[in-house]
Tab-separated table of C-alpha atoms and ligand atoms in Angstrom:
chain	number	residue	atom	x	y	z
A	1	MET	CA	-49.605	202.235	351.233
A	2	SER	CA	-46.692	200.092	350.103
A	3	ASN	CA	-47.470	196.978	348.096
A	4	SER	CA	-46.416	193.732	349.699
A	5	ALA	CA	-43.126	192.342	348.403
A	6	SER	CA	-43.565	188.907	349.980
A	7	HIS	CA	-43.617	187.300	346.538
A	8	ILE	CA	-40.089	188.524	345.746
A	9	VAL	CA	-36.741	186.737	346.250
A	10	VAL	CA	-33.623	188.836	345.652
A	11	LEU	CA	-30.143	187.332	345.127
A	12	THR	CA	-27.257	189.762	345.511
A	13	GLY	CA	-23.609	189.438	344.508
A	14	ALA	CA	-20.450	191.503	344.777
A	15	GLY	CA	-21.791	194.111	342.350
A	16	VAL	CA	-24.213	195.433	344.992
A	17	SER	CA	-21.237	196.304	347.234
A	18	ALA	CA	-18.937	197.507	344.428
A	19	GLU	CA	-19.927	201.164	344.839
A	20	SER	CA	-19.231	200.832	348.563
A	21	GLY	CA	-15.623	200.229	347.573
A	22	LEU	CA	-15.547	196.470	348.155
A	23	GLY	CA	-13.924	194.541	345.336
A	24	THR	CA	-15.848	192.251	343.038
A	25	PHE	CA	-14.259	188.963	342.014
A	26	ARG	CA	-14.313	188.738	338.236
A	27	ASP	CA	-14.434	192.318	337.051
A	28	LYS	CA	-11.280	194.067	335.865
A	29	GLY	CA	-9.048	194.301	338.960
A	30	GLY	CA	-11.338	191.881	340.812
A	31	LEU	CA	-10.090	189.845	343.776
A	32	TRP	CA	-9.566	186.711	341.718
A	33	THR	CA	-7.318	188.649	339.369
A	34	LYS	CA	-5.018	189.451	342.318
A	35	TYR	CA	-5.211	186.316	344.448
A	36	ASP	CA	-5.209	182.629	343.556
A	37	LEU	CA	-8.574	181.504	344.923
A	38	ALA	CA	-7.189	177.980	345.413
A	39	GLU	CA	-4.755	179.408	347.964
A	40	VAL	CA	-7.157	181.623	349.933
A	41	ALA	CA	-10.687	180.270	349.365
A	42	THR	CA	-10.409	176.487	349.673
A	43	PRO	CA	-10.025	174.106	352.668
A	44	GLU	CA	-6.806	172.835	351.039
A	45	GLY	CA	-5.428	176.376	350.899
A	46	PHE	CA	-6.255	176.868	354.581
A	47	ALA	CA	-4.576	173.575	355.521
A	48	ALA	CA	-1.470	174.469	353.491
A	49	ASP	CA	-1.034	178.058	354.692
A	50	PRO	CA	-3.536	179.217	357.333
A	51	ALA	CA	-1.600	182.440	357.948
A	52	LYS	CA	-2.039	183.468	354.284
A	53	VAL	CA	-5.772	182.730	354.446
A	54	HIS	CA	-6.199	184.696	357.693
A	55	GLY	CA	-4.236	187.553	356.102
A	56	PHE	CA	-6.597	187.576	353.087
A	57	TYR	CA	-9.758	187.619	355.204
A	58	ASN	CA	-8.318	190.059	357.771
A	59	ALA	CA	-7.768	192.498	354.870
A	60	ARG	CA	-11.282	191.935	353.487
A	61	ARG	CA	-12.760	192.284	357.003
A	62	ALA	CA	-10.915	195.603	357.479
A	63	ASN	CA	-12.196	196.841	354.072
A	64	ALA	CA	-15.747	195.818	354.965
A	65	LEU	CA	-15.559	197.580	358.357
A	66	GLU	CA	-14.401	200.794	356.636
A	67	ALA	CA	-17.000	200.568	353.861
A	68	GLU	CA	-20.419	202.219	353.963
A	69	ALA	CA	-23.664	200.649	352.799
A	70	ASN	CA	-24.863	202.312	349.586
A	71	ALA	CA	-28.314	203.318	348.282
A	72	ALA	CA	-28.854	199.849	346.804
A	73	HIS	CA	-28.436	198.219	350.244
A	74	ALA	CA	-30.813	200.809	351.744
A	75	ALA	CA	-33.461	200.259	349.062
A	76	LEU	CA	-33.234	196.471	349.505
A	77	ALA	CA	-33.700	196.889	353.275
A	78	ARG	CA	-36.959	198.738	352.491
A	79	LEU	CA	-37.991	195.939	350.167
A	80	GLU	CA	-37.262	193.367	352.903
A	81	ALA	CA	-39.374	195.386	355.342
A	82	ALA	CA	-42.212	195.027	352.807
A	83	GLY	CA	-41.805	191.244	352.841
A	84	ALA	CA	-39.100	190.367	350.301
A	85	LEU	CA	-36.390	187.794	351.057
A	86	ILE	CA	-32.747	188.782	350.463
A	87	VAL	CA	-30.328	185.933	349.719
A	88	THR	CA	-26.745	187.099	349.353
A	89	GLN	CA	-23.528	185.536	348.109
A	90	ASN	CA	-21.677	188.422	349.748
A	91	VAL	CA	-19.846	187.943	353.030
A	92	ASP	CA	-19.835	191.646	353.965
A	93	ASP	CA	-22.437	193.006	356.408
A	94	LEU	CA	-23.569	195.991	354.346
A	95	HIS	CA	-27.129	194.684	353.905
A	96	GLU	CA	-27.421	194.549	357.717
A	97	ARG	CA	-25.764	197.931	358.175
A	98	ALA	CA	-28.439	199.364	355.839
A	99	GLY	CA	-31.164	197.889	358.076
A	100	ALA	CA	-31.912	194.457	356.585
A	101	GLU	CA	-32.588	191.900	359.341
A	102	ASN	CA	-33.214	188.472	357.795
A	103	VAL	CA	-30.573	188.177	355.100
A	104	ILE	CA	-29.582	184.633	354.141
A	105	HIS	CA	-25.767	184.557	353.786
A	106	MET	CA	-25.311	181.440	351.641
A	107	HIS	CA	-21.508	181.919	351.477
A	108	GLY	CA	-21.059	182.775	355.170
A	109	GLN	CA	-19.993	186.047	356.784
A	110	LEU	CA	-16.667	187.860	357.264
A	111	MET	CA	-17.768	188.991	360.738
A	112	ARG	CA	-18.296	185.390	361.917
A	113	ALA	CA	-15.854	182.576	362.685
A	114	PHE	CA	-15.934	178.968	363.881
A	115	CYS	CA	-13.743	176.367	365.552
A	116	VAL	CA	-12.675	173.433	363.368
A	117	ALA	CA	-12.408	171.211	366.466
A	118	CYS	CA	-15.801	171.816	368.126
A	119	ASP	CA	-17.729	173.759	365.435
A	120	THR	CA	-18.651	176.553	367.878
A	121	ARG	CA	-19.645	179.690	365.919
A	122	PHE	CA	-18.735	183.128	367.234
A	123	ASP	CA	-18.214	186.762	366.207
A	124	ALA	CA	-14.880	187.060	364.410
A	125	PRO	CA	-12.250	189.346	365.972
A	126	ARG	CA	-11.061	192.091	363.609
A	127	GLU	CA	-7.848	190.115	363.049
A	128	MET	CA	-7.787	186.347	363.178
A	129	GLY	CA	-4.520	184.435	363.676
A	130	VAL	CA	-3.254	180.906	363.289
A	131	ASP	CA	-2.883	180.266	367.028
A	132	ASP	CA	-6.123	181.885	368.224
A	133	PRO	CA	-7.657	179.554	370.829
A	134	CYS	CA	-11.314	178.626	370.373
A	135	PRO	CA	-13.421	180.641	372.865
A	136	ALA	CA	-15.409	177.496	373.678
A	137	CYS	CA	-13.075	174.472	373.729
A	138	GLY	CA	-9.785	176.332	373.977
A	139	SER	CA	-8.196	174.415	371.132
A	140	GLY	CA	-8.887	175.106	367.407
A	141	PRO	CA	-7.856	175.976	364.809
A	142	THR	CA	-10.442	178.713	364.317
A	143	ARG	CA	-11.313	179.890	360.787
A	144	PRO	CA	-13.472	182.540	359.084
A	145	ASP	CA	-17.109	181.410	358.746
A	146	ILE	CA	-16.862	181.612	354.952
A	147	VAL	CA	-18.044	178.866	352.569
A	148	TRP	CA	-14.978	177.999	350.497
A	149	PHE	CA	-14.938	176.407	347.064
A	150	GLY	CA	-15.734	172.725	347.428
A	151	GLU	CA	-17.820	173.348	350.581
A	152	MET	CA	-21.617	173.284	350.799
A	153	PRO	CA	-23.323	176.703	350.772
A	154	TYR	CA	-25.540	177.409	353.784
A	155	HIS	CA	-29.359	177.383	354.008
A	156	MET	CA	-29.908	175.726	350.626
A	157	GLU	CA	-33.242	174.090	351.599
A	158	ARG	CA	-34.674	177.413	352.760
A	159	ILE	CA	-33.473	179.072	349.568
A	160	ILE	CA	-34.943	176.410	347.248
A	161	ASP	CA	-38.272	176.557	349.131
A	162	ALA	CA	-38.324	180.342	348.709
A	163	LEU	CA	-37.489	180.098	344.983
A	164	GLU	CA	-40.330	177.621	344.482
A	165	ALA	CA	-42.801	179.898	346.255
A	166	CYS	CA	-41.767	183.224	344.732
A	167	GLU	CA	-43.436	185.022	341.833
A	168	LEU	CA	-40.459	187.282	341.067
A	169	PHE	CA	-36.745	186.401	341.266
A	170	VAL	CA	-34.271	189.274	340.988
A	171	ALA	CA	-30.481	188.790	340.611
A	172	ILE	CA	-28.525	191.949	341.418
A	173	GLY	CA	-24.788	192.440	340.808
A	174	THR	CA	-23.821	188.830	340.244
A	175	SER	CA	-22.006	187.369	337.246
A	176	GLY	CA	-23.872	184.057	337.508
A	177	GLU	CA	-20.583	182.144	337.290
A	178	VAL	CA	-20.704	180.221	340.574
A	179	TYR	CA	-23.177	177.427	341.382
A	180	PRO	CA	-25.496	176.763	343.098
A	181	ALA	CA	-26.413	180.499	343.091
A	182	ALA	CA	-25.999	180.670	339.308
A	183	GLY	CA	-28.753	178.063	338.958
A	184	PHE	CA	-31.374	179.959	340.996
A	185	VAL	CA	-32.759	181.760	337.931
A	186	GLU	CA	-33.511	178.410	336.234
A	187	GLU	CA	-35.127	177.103	339.443
A	188	ALA	CA	-37.317	180.219	339.592
A	189	ARG	CA	-38.279	179.881	335.904
A	190	ARG	CA	-39.119	176.211	336.423
A	191	THR	CA	-41.679	177.140	339.051
A	192	GLY	CA	-43.186	179.870	336.909
A	193	ALA	CA	-41.669	182.980	338.490
A	194	GLU	CA	-40.842	186.087	336.505
A	195	THR	CA	-37.089	186.813	336.457
A	196	LEU	CA	-35.239	190.155	336.475
A	197	GLU	CA	-31.507	190.873	336.309
A	198	ILE	CA	-30.036	194.167	337.547
A	199	ASN	CA	-26.383	194.526	336.530
A	200	MET	CA	-23.890	196.734	334.684
A	201	GLU	CA	-24.161	194.355	331.761
A	202	ALA	CA	-26.199	191.371	330.657
A	203	THR	CA	-24.849	188.072	332.010
A	204	GLY	CA	-25.507	184.645	330.519
A	205	GLY	CA	-28.569	183.964	332.693
A	206	ARG	CA	-32.040	183.509	331.095
A	207	PHE	CA	-33.876	186.526	332.580
A	208	ASP	CA	-37.229	187.833	331.328
A	209	ARG	CA	-36.203	191.439	331.994
A	210	ARG	CA	-32.918	193.305	332.542
A	211	ILE	CA	-32.171	196.680	334.092
A	212	ILE	CA	-28.659	197.854	333.153
A	213	GLY	CA	-26.876	200.370	335.367
A	214	PRO	CA	-24.988	200.853	338.635
A	215	ALA	CA	-26.882	199.265	341.534
A	216	SER	CA	-26.802	202.369	343.749
A	217	GLN	CA	-28.712	204.258	341.035
A	218	VAL	CA	-31.050	201.700	339.479
A	219	VAL	CA	-31.989	199.549	342.512
A	220	PRO	CA	-33.670	202.405	344.443
A	221	LEU	CA	-35.687	203.292	341.309
A	222	TRP	CA	-36.756	199.657	340.854
A	223	VAL	CA	-37.714	199.307	344.558
A	224	ASP	CA	-39.796	202.504	344.315
A	225	GLU	CA	-41.523	200.979	341.262
A	226	VAL	CA	-42.278	197.774	343.199
A	227	LEU	CA	-43.454	199.512	346.382
A	228	GLY	CA	-45.521	201.983	344.452
A	229	ALA	CA	-43.671	204.852	346.109
B	1	LIG	N1	-23.755	197.709	339.917
B	1	LIG	C1	-24.313	196.551	339.479
B	1	LIG	N2	-23.598	195.463	339.094
B	1	LIG	C2	-22.252	195.568	339.169
B	1	LIG	C3	-21.593	196.739	339.612
B	1	LIG	C4	-22.407	197.838	340.002
B	1	LIG	N3	-21.877	198.990	340.438
B	1	LIG	N4	-20.249	196.526	339.544
B	1	LIG	C5	-20.076	195.256	339.090
B	1	LIG	N5	-21.274	194.690	338.845
B	1	LIG	C6	-21.548	193.322	338.378
B	1	LIG	C7	-20.580	192.801	337.342
B	1	LIG	O1	-21.037	193.120	336.038
B	1	LIG	C8	-20.652	191.281	337.594
B	1	LIG	O2	-21.712	190.691	336.856
B	1	LIG	O3	-21.388	192.495	339.512
B	1	LIG	C9	-20.989	191.191	339.085
B	1	LIG	C10	-19.811	190.751	339.928
B	1	LIG	O4	-19.536	189.411	339.564
B	1	LIG	P1	-18.463	188.591	340.424
B	1	LIG	O5	-17.247	189.435	340.627
B	1	LIG	O6	-18.347	187.241	339.774
B	1	LIG	O7	-19.155	188.448	341.863
B	1	LIG	P2	-20.258	187.394	342.291
B	1	LIG	O8	-21.185	187.062	341.163
B	1	LIG	O9	-20.864	187.884	343.552
B	1	LIG	O10	-19.373	186.077	342.641
B	1	LIG	C11	-20.087	184.961	343.150
B	1	LIG	O11	-18.009	183.817	343.530
B	1	LIG	O12	-15.853	183.841	344.268
B	1	LIG	C12	-17.113	183.483	344.605
B	1	LIG	O13	-17.934	183.299	346.767
B	1	LIG	C13	-17.570	184.233	345.810
B	1	LIG	O14	-19.768	185.036	346.337
B	1	LIG	C14	-18.771	185.017	345.325
B	1	LIG	C15	-19.215	184.223	344.120
B	2	LIG	ZN1	-13.575	174.764	369.783
């Protein structure tokens, strides 16, 4: 009989997909050590050079399509099935490919796109281009449905409500450098939840407990502990 996990909110970051071969951002060799985020992850960058931005996300979309979900994604899908909520900063679809069904993508999704002219949302083609016509209004431009720096993350009210109601908040594979996600641990503490960090190293966040190790190894063990497997 698995224990309910409905009191748990999990926040994942790039570290949960690192062992699937998808780059993190701030580790050695991370994406932001190779690209200038101002050029490829801001509305200003898109306005200045949309072809460069499409090229960046087309490459990340191709990587994500070739990647496989790892044991951490699979364990978290089991935890969601037992009632936990998964909030992710990641834009890949590996949580879904491991079976998770109600993931909150606060930074958007590589596999989605929208039209700047009419705001219609649609599944992104493998390759997006500057002159792609919007499938709804025929004009555009269309862009990846990714929350860029300076834009408002999605589903914040739902996330804050969940943080206030949870009894355990778990941050997995995130450096805690980017707000508002980096502030979720303080929000959880404020409402009396226990806090756990699972990472390769301790970050600056104030967590009650830490599990140090690669997510694909330590997350399944932690989920088994929670579900009483
Ligand atoms: N297992 C567990 N943790 C790992 C692993 C692993 N195999 N590999 C790396 N990590 C940890 C690193 O120690 C680091 O703390 O994952 C974290 C990755 O941090 P970042 O690269 O900063 O990624 P993230 O926290 O998700 O970035 C947040 O920043 O650029 C924006 O929108 C982007 O969503 C992203 C946000
Ligand atoms: Zn349109």
